[in-house]
Short mmCIF file of C-alpha atoms in Angstrom, two decimals:
data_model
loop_
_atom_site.label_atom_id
_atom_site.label_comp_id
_atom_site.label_asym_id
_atom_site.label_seq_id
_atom_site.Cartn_x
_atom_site.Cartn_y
_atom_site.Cartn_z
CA UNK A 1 61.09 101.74 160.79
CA UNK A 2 64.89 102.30 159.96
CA UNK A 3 65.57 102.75 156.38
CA UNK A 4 67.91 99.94 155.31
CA UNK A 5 71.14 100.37 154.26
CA UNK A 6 71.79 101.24 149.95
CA UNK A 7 72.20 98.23 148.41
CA UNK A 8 74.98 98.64 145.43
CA UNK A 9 75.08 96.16 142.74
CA UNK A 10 78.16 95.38 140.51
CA UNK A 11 78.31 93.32 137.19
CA UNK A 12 80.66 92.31 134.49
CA UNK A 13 81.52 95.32 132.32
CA UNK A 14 78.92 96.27 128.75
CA UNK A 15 80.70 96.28 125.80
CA UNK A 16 83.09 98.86 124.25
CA UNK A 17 81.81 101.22 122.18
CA UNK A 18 82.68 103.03 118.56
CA UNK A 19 85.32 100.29 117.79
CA UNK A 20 87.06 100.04 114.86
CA UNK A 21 90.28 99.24 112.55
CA UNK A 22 92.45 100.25 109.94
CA UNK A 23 94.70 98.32 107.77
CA UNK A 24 97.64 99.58 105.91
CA UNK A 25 101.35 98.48 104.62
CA UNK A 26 104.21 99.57 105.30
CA UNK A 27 108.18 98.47 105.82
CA UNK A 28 111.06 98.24 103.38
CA UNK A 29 113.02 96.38 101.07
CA UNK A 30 113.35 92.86 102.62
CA UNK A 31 110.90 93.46 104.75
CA UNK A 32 107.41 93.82 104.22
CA UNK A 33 105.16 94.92 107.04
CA UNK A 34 100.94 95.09 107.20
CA UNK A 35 99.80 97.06 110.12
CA UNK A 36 96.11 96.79 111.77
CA UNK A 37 95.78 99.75 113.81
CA UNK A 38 92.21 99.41 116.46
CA UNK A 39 90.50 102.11 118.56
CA UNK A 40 87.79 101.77 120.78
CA UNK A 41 86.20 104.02 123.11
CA UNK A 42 85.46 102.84 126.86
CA UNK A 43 83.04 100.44 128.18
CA UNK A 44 80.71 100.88 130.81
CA UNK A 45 81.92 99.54 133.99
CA UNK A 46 78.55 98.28 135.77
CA UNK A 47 79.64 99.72 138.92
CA UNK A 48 83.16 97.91 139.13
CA UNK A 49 86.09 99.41 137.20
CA UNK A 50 87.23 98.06 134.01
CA UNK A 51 91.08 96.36 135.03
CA UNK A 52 91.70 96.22 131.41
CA UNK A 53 90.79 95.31 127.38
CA UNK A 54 91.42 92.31 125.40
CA UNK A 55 91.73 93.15 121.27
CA UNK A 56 91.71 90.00 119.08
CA UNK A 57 93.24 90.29 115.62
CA UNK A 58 92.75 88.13 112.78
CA UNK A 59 93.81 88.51 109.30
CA UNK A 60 94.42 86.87 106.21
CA UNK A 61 97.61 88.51 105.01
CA UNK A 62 100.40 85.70 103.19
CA UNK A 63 102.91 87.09 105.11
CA UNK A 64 101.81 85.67 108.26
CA UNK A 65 100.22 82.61 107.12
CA UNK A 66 96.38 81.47 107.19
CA UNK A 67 94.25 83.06 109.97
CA UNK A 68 96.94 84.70 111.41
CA UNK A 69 97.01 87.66 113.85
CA UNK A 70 97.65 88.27 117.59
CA UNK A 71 96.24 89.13 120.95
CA UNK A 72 96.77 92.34 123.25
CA UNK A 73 95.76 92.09 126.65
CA UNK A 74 96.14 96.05 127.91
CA UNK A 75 95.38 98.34 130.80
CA UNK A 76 92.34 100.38 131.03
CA UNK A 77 93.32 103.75 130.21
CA UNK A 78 94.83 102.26 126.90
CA UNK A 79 92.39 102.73 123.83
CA UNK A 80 94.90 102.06 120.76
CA UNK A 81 96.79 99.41 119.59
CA UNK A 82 98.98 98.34 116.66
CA UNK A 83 98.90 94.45 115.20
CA UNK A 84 102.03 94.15 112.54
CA UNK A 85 103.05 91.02 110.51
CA UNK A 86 105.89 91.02 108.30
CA UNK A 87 106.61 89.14 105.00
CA UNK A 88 110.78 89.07 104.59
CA UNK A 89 111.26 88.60 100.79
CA UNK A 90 114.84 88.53 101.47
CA UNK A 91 115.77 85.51 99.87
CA UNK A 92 113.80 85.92 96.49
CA UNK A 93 113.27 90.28 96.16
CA UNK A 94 110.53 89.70 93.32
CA UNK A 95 108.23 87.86 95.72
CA UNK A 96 105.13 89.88 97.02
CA UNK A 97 103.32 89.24 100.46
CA UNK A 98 99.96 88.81 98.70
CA UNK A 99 96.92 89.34 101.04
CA UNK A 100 93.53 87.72 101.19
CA UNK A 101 91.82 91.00 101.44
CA UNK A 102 90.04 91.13 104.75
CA UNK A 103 90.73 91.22 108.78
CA UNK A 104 88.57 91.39 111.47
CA UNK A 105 89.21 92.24 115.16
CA UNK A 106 87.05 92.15 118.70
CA UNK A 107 87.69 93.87 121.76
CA UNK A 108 86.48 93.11 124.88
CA UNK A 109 86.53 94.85 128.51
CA UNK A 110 86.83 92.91 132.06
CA UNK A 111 86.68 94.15 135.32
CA UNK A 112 87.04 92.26 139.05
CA UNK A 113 83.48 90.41 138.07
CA UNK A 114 84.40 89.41 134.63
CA UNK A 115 84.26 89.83 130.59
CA UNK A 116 81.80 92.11 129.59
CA UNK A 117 80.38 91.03 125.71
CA UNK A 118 82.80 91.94 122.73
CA UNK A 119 82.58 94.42 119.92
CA UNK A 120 83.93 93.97 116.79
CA UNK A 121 85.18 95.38 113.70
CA UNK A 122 85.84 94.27 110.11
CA UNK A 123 88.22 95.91 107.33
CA UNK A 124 89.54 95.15 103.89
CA UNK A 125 92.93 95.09 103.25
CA UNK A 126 94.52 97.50 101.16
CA UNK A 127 96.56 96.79 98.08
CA UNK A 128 100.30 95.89 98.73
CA UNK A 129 102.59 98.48 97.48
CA UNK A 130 104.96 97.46 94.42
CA UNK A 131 107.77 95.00 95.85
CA UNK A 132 110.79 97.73 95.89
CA UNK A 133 113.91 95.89 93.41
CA UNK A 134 117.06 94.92 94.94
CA UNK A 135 119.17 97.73 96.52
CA UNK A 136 122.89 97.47 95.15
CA UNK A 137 122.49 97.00 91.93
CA UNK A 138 124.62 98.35 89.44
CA UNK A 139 122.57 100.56 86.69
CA UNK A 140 124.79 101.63 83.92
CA UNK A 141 126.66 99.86 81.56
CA UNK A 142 128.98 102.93 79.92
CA UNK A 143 128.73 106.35 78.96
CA UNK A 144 129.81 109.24 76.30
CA UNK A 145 130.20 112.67 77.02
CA UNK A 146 129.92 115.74 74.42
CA UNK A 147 130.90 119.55 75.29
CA UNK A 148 128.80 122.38 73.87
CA UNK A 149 131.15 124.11 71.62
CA UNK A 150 134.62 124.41 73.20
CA UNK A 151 135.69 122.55 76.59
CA UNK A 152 137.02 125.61 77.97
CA UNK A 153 133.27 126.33 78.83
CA UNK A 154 132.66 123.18 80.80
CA UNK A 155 129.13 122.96 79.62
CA UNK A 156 128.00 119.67 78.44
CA UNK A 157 126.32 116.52 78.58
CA UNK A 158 126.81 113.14 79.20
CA UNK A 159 124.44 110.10 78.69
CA UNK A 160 124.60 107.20 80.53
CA UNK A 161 123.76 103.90 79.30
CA UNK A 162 121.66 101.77 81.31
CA UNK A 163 120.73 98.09 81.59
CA UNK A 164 118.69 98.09 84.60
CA UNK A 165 117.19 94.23 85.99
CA UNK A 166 114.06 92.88 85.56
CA UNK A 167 113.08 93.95 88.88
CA UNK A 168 113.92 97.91 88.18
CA UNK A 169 112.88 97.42 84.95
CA UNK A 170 109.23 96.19 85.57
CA UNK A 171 109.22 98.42 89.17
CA UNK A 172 105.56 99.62 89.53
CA UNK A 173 106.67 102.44 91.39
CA UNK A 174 108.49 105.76 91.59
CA UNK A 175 112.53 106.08 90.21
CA UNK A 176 114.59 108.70 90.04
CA UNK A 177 118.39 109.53 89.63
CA UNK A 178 120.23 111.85 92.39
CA UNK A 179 123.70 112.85 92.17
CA UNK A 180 124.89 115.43 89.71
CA UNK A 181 121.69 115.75 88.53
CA UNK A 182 118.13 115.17 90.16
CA UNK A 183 115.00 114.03 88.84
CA UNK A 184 112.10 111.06 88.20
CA UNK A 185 112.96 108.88 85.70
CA UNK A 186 111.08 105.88 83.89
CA UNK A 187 112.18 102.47 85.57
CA UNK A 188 112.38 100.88 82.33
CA UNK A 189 114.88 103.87 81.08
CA UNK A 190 117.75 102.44 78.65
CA UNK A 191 119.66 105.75 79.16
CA UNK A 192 120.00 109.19 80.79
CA UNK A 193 121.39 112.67 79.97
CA UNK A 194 122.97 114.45 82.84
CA UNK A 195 123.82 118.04 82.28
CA UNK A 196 127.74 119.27 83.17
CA UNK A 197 128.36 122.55 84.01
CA UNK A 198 131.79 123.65 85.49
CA UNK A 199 132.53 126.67 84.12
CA UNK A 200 136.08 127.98 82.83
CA UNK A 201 139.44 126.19 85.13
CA UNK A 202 142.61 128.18 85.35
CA UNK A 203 145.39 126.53 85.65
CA UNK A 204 147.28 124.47 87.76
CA UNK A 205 143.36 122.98 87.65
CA UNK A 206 144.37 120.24 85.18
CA UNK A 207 140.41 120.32 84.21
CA UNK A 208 139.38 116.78 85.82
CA UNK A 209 136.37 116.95 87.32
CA UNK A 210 134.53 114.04 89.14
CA UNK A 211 130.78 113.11 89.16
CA UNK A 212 128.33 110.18 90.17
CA UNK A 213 124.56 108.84 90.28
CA UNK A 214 122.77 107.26 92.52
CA UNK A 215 119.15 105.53 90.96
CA UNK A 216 116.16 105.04 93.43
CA UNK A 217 112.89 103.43 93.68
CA UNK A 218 110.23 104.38 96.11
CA UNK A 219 106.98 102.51 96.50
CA UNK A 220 104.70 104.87 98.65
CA UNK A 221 106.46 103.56 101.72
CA UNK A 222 110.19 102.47 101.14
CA UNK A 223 112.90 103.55 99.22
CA UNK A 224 115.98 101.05 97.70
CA UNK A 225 119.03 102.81 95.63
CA UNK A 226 121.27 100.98 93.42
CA UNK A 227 124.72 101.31 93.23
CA UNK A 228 126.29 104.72 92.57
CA UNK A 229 128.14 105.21 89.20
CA UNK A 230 130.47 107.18 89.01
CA UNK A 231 133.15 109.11 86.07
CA UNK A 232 135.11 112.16 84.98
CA UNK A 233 135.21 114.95 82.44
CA UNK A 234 138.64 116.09 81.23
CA UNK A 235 138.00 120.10 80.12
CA UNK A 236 140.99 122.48 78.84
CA UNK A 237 141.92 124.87 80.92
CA UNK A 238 142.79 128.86 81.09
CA UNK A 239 146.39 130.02 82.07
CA UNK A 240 146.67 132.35 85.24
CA UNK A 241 145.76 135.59 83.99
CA UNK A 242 144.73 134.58 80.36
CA UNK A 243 141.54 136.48 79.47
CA UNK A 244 138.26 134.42 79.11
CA UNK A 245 137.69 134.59 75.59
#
């Protein structure tokens, strides 16, 4: 007899394979951000292609309240994507967006026939970084200023006086001072030398020279500065043609 014709069968799609998720923070002052990045590798179609992916997220981070988290319907060529929530701690900078500690996330393929079974994926949540102080704020208090030997050198120091708030105070993080000179400081510091050196001024220079610093704190993944403070050094000065002595 005639062989019959191939029969082809077609079913909903099998699940995706070597899923999985990644949770880390990010953002800046103001804004904190916690990002869940998923990856999944394709699901078998069951002879009818895969029209697209579903990802689920759920998390417990504060900043976006109680079982919070989103869904991504994508296309099927698409095997990434990123789930943020942000925390603004605008209104009150010493407030952290404290997470839970865990978040969980399913993806699931469909095709023309329908939803193939989910896989899933759990993670902890890292850490928060250190809430970053609030940016503006004015450091230093005064300063003082002492030449080594004579001014005509302009070599000296001067040591600025600082009364840094509670929030740079107690920072958990990284500061530093920029400006005339560079370097990591302690956030707590009460005060900070900052090397001059302008060398001999001939005249008309009257000697007046201007400088300023800028404080920072960094917490892994933002960076605030505080106001810049700024002041002068007043050095004596060589006549044109006066020998350097």
């Amino acid at each position: 007899s005639t062989a019959s014709n191939t029969v082809t069968t077609s079913g909903a799609p099998g699940a995706p394979s070597d899923v999985s998720a990644t949770g880390t923070f990010g953002g800046t002052w103001k804004v904190e951000k916690f990002n869940v990045d998923v990856s999944w590798g394709a699901a078998p179609d069951n002879g009818s292609p895969i029209t697209g992916y579903r990802v689920e997220v759920t998390t417990d981070y504060a900043g976006g309240g109680p079982g919070a988290g989103g869904t991504y319907n994508v296309g099927p060529t698409v095997r990434t994507v990123r789930h943020t929530e942000s925390c603004y701690t605008g209104y009150d900078p010493s407030a952290e967006c404290i997470s839970s500690g865990s978040f969980s996330v399913t993806v699931t393929a469909i095709n023309a026939i329908g939803e193939g079974p989910a896989t899933g994926a759990n993670g902890s949540e890292p850490a928060p970084p250190p809430t970053l102080p609030a940016g503006g704020a004015q450091l230093v208090t005064g300063h003082t200023h002492d030449w080594m030997g004579s001014s005509l050198e302009g070599q000296g120091t001067t040591t600025l006086t600082l009364a840094p708030p509670s929030d740079w105070a107690g920072f958990g993080g990284t500061c530093s001072v920029s400006g005339s000179e560079s370097r990591t400081i302690p956030c707590n510091a009460t005060s900070v030398t900052v090397s001059i050196s302008t060398g001999y001024v001939r005249q008309p220079n009257d000697g007046t020279f201007s400088h300023s610093v800028t404080f920072h704190a960094d917490n892994g993944v933002g960076t605030v500065s505080s106001a810049p403070y700024s002041w002068t050094t007043n050095q004596s000065t060589l006549c044109q043609g006066c020998q350097i002595p």
